[in-house]
XYZ file of N, CA, C and O in Angstrom:
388
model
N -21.854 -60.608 70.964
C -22.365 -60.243 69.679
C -21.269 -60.528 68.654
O -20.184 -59.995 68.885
N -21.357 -61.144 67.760
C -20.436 -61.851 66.572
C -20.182 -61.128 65.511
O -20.009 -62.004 64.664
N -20.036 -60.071 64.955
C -19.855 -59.493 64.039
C -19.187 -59.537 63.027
O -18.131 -59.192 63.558
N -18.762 -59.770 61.338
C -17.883 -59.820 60.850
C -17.123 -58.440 59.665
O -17.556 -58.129 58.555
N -16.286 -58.034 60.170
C -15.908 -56.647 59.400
C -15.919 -57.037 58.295
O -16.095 -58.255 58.255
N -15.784 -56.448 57.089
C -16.062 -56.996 55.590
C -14.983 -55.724 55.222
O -14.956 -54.575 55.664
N -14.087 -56.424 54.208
C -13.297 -54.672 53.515
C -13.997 -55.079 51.965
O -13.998 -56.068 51.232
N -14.595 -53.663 51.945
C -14.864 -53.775 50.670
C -13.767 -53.055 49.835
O -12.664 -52.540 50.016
N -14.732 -53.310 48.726
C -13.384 -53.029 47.506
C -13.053 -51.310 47.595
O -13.667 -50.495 48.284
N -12.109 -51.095 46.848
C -11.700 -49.431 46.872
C -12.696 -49.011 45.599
O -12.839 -47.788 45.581
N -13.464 -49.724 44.470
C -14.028 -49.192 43.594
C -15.585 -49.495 43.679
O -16.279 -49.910 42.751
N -16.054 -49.166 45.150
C -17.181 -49.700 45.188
C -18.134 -48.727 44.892
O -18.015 -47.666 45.505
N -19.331 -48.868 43.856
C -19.699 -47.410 43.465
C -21.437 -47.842 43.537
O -21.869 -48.984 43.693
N -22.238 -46.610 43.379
C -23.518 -46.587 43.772
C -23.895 -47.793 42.735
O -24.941 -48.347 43.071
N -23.284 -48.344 41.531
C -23.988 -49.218 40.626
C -22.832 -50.889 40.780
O -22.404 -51.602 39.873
N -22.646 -51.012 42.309
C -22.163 -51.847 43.051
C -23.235 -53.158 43.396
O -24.448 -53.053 43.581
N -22.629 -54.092 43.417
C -23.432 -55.172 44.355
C -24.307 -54.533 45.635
O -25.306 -55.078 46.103
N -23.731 -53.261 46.111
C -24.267 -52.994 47.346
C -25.137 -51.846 46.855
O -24.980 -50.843 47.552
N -25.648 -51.757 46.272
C -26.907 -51.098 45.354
C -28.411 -51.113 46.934
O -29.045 -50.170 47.406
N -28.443 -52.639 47.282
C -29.907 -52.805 47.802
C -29.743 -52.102 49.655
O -30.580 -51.878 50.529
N -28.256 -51.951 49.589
C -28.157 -51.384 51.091
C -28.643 -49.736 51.389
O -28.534 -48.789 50.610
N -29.113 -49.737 52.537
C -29.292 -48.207 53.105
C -28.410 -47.587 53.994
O -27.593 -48.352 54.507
N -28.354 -46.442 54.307
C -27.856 -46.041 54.989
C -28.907 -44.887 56.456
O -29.949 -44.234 56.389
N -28.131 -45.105 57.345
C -28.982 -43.759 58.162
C -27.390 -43.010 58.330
O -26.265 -43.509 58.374
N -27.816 -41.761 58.391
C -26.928 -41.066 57.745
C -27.296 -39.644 58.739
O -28.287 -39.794 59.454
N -26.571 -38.271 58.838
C -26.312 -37.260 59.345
C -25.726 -36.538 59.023
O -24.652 -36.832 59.546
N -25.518 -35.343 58.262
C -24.459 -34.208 58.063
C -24.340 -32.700 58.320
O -23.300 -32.105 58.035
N -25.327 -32.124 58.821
C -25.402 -31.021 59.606
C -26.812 -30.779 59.980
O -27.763 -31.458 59.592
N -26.872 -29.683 60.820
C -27.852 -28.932 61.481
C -28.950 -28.192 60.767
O -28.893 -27.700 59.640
N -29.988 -28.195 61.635
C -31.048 -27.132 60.614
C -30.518 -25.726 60.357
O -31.304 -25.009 59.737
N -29.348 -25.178 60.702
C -28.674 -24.036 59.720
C -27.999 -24.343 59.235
O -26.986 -23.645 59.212
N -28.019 -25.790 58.363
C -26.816 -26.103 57.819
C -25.488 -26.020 57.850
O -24.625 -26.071 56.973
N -25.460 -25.842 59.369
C -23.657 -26.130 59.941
C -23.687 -27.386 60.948
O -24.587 -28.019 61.501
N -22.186 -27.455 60.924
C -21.787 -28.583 61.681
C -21.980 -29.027 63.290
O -21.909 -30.131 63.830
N -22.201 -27.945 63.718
C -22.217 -27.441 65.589
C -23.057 -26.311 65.298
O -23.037 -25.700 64.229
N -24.025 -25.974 66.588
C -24.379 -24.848 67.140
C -26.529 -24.960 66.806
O -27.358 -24.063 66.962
N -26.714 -26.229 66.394
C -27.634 -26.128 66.417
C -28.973 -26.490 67.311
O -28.626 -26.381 68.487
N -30.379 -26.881 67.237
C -30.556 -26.823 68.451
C -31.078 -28.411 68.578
O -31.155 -29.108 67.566
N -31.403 -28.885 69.799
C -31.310 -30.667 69.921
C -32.560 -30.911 69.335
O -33.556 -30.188 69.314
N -32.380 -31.993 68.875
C -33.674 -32.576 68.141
C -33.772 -32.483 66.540
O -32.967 -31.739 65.980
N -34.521 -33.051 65.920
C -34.060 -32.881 64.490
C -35.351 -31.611 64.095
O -36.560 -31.819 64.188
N -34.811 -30.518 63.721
C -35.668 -29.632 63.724
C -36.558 -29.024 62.214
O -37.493 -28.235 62.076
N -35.502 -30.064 60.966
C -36.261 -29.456 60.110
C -37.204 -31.429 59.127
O -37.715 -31.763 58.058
N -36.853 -32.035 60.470
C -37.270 -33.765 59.336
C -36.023 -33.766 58.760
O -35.849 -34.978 58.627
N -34.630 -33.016 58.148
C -33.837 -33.376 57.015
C -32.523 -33.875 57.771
O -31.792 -34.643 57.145
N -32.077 -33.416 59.367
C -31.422 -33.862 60.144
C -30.504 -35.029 60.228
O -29.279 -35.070 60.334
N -31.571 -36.145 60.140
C -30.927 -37.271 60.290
C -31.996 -38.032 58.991
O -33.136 -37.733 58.636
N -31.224 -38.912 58.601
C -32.423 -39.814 57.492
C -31.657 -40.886 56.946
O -30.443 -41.005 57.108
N -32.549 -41.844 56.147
C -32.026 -42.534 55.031
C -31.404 -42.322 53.648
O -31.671 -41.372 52.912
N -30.860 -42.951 53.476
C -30.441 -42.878 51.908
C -29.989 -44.566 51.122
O -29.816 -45.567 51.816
N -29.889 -44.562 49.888
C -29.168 -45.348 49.432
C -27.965 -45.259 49.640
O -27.422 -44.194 49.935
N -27.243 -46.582 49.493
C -25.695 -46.947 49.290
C -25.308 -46.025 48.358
O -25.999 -45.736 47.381
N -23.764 -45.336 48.716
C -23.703 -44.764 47.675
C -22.218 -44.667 47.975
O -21.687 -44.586 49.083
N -21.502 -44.698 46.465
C -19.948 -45.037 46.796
C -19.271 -43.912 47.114
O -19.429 -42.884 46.456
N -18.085 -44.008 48.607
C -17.812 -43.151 49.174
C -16.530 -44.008 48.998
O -16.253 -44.909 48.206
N -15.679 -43.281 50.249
C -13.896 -44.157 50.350
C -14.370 -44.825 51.917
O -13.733 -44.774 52.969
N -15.840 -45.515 51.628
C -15.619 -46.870 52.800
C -14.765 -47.786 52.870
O -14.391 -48.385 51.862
N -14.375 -48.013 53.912
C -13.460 -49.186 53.949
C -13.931 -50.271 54.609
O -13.099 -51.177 54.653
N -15.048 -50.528 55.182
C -15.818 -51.675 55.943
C -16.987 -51.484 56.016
O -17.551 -50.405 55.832
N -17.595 -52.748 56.356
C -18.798 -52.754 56.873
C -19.132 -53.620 57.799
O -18.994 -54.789 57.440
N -19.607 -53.423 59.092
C -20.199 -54.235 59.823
C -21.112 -55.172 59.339
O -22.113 -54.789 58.732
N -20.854 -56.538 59.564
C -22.386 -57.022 59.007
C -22.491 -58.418 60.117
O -21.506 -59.009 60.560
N -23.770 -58.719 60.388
C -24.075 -59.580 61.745
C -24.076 -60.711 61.423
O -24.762 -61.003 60.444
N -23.331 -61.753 62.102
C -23.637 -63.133 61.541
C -24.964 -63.781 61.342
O -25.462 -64.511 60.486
N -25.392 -63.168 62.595
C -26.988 -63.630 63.181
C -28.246 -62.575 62.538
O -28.507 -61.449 62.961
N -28.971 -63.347 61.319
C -30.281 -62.331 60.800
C -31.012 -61.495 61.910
O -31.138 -60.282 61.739
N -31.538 -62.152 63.137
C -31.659 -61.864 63.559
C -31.466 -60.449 64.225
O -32.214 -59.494 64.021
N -30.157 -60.441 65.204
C -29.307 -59.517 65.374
C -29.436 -58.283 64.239
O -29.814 -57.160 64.571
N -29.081 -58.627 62.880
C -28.909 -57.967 61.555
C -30.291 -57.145 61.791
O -30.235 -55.916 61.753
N -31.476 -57.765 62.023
C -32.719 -56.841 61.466
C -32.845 -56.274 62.712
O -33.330 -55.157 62.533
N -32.632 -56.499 64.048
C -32.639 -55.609 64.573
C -31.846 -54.227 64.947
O -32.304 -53.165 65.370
N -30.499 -54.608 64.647
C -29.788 -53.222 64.012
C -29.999 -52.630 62.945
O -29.322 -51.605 62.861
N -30.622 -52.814 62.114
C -31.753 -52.552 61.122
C -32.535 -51.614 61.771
O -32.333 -50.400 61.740
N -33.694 -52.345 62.533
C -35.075 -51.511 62.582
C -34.463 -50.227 63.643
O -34.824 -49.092 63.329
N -33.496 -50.375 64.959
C -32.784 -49.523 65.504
C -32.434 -48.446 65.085
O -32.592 -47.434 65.769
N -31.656 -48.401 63.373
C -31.229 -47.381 63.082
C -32.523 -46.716 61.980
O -32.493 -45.502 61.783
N -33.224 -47.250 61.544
C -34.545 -47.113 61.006
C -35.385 -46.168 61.918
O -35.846 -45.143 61.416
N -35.607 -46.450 63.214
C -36.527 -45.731 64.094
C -35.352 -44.497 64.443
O -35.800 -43.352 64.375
N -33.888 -44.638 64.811
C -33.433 -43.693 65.141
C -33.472 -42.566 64.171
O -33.538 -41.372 64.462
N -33.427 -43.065 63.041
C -33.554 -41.825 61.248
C -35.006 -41.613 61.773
O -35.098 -40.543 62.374
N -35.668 -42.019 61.741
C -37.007 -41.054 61.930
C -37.670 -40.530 63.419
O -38.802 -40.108 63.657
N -36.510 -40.730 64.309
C -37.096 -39.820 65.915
C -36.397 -38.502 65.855
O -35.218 -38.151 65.915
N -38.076 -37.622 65.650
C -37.956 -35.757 65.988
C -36.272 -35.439 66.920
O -35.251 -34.801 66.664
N -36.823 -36.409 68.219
C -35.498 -36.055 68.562
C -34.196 -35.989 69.008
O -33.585 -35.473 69.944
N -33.865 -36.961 67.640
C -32.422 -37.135 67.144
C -32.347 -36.109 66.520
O -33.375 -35.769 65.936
N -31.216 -35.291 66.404
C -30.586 -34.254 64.945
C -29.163 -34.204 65.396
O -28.687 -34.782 66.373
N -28.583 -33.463 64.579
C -27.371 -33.326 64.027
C -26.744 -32.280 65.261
O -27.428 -31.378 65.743
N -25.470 -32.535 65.637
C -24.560 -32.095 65.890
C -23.588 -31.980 66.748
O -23.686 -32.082 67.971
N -22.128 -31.652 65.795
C -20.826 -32.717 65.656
C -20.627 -32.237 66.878
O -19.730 -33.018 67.197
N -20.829 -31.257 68.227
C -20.411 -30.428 69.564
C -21.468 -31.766 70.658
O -20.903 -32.180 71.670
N -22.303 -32.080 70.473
C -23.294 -33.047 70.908
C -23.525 -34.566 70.816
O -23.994 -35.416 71.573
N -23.039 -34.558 69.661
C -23.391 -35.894 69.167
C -23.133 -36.954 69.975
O -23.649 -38.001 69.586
N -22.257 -37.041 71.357
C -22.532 -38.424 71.863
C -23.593 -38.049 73.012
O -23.454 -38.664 74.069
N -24.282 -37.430 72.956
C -25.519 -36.920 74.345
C -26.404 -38.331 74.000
O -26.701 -39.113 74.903
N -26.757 -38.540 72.703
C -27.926 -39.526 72.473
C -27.438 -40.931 73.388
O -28.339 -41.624 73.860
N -25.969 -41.334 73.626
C -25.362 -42.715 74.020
C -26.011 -42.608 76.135
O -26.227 -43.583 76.854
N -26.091 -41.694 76.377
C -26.234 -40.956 77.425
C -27.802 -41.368 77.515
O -28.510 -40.913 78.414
């Protein structure tokens, strides 16, 4: 698999070239903590999409092959919307499993 890291800039901000990108994204549990919650995404808000939005990224993966590209695409697309994926940081590599 061919991948090319990209450094983006240090001032890359939501009104960036990278405006049209998404993200699937995760930041806590349905009690809104980090650990201790229960498996599966329990409230829909768990795991999801969002827009690009400027953080202190320092890369991005991006695929040489479109191909490849849309299917790590639709991958993380279906993973943001499966019940049961959810959040949490005590768990989080069970899903690789």
């Amino acid at each position: 698999m061919k991948m090319e890291i990209a450094k983006l800039p240090k001032t890359t901000t939501i009104s960036s070239k990278y405006n049209d990108v998404m993200l699937g994204s995760s930041s806590k549990d349905e009690n809104g903590n980090y650990t201790g919650g229960q498996g599966g995404d329990q409230t829909g808000k768990e795991v999801y999409i969002l827009n690009w939005y400027g953080k202190n990224w320092t890369s991005v993966l991006r695929p040489k092959d479109s191909a490849l590209a849309e299917r790590i695409a639709t991958a993380c697309e279906k993973g943001c919307l499966n019940d049961n994926i959810g959040y949490s940081q005590s768990t989080r590599n069970t899903l690789l499993a």
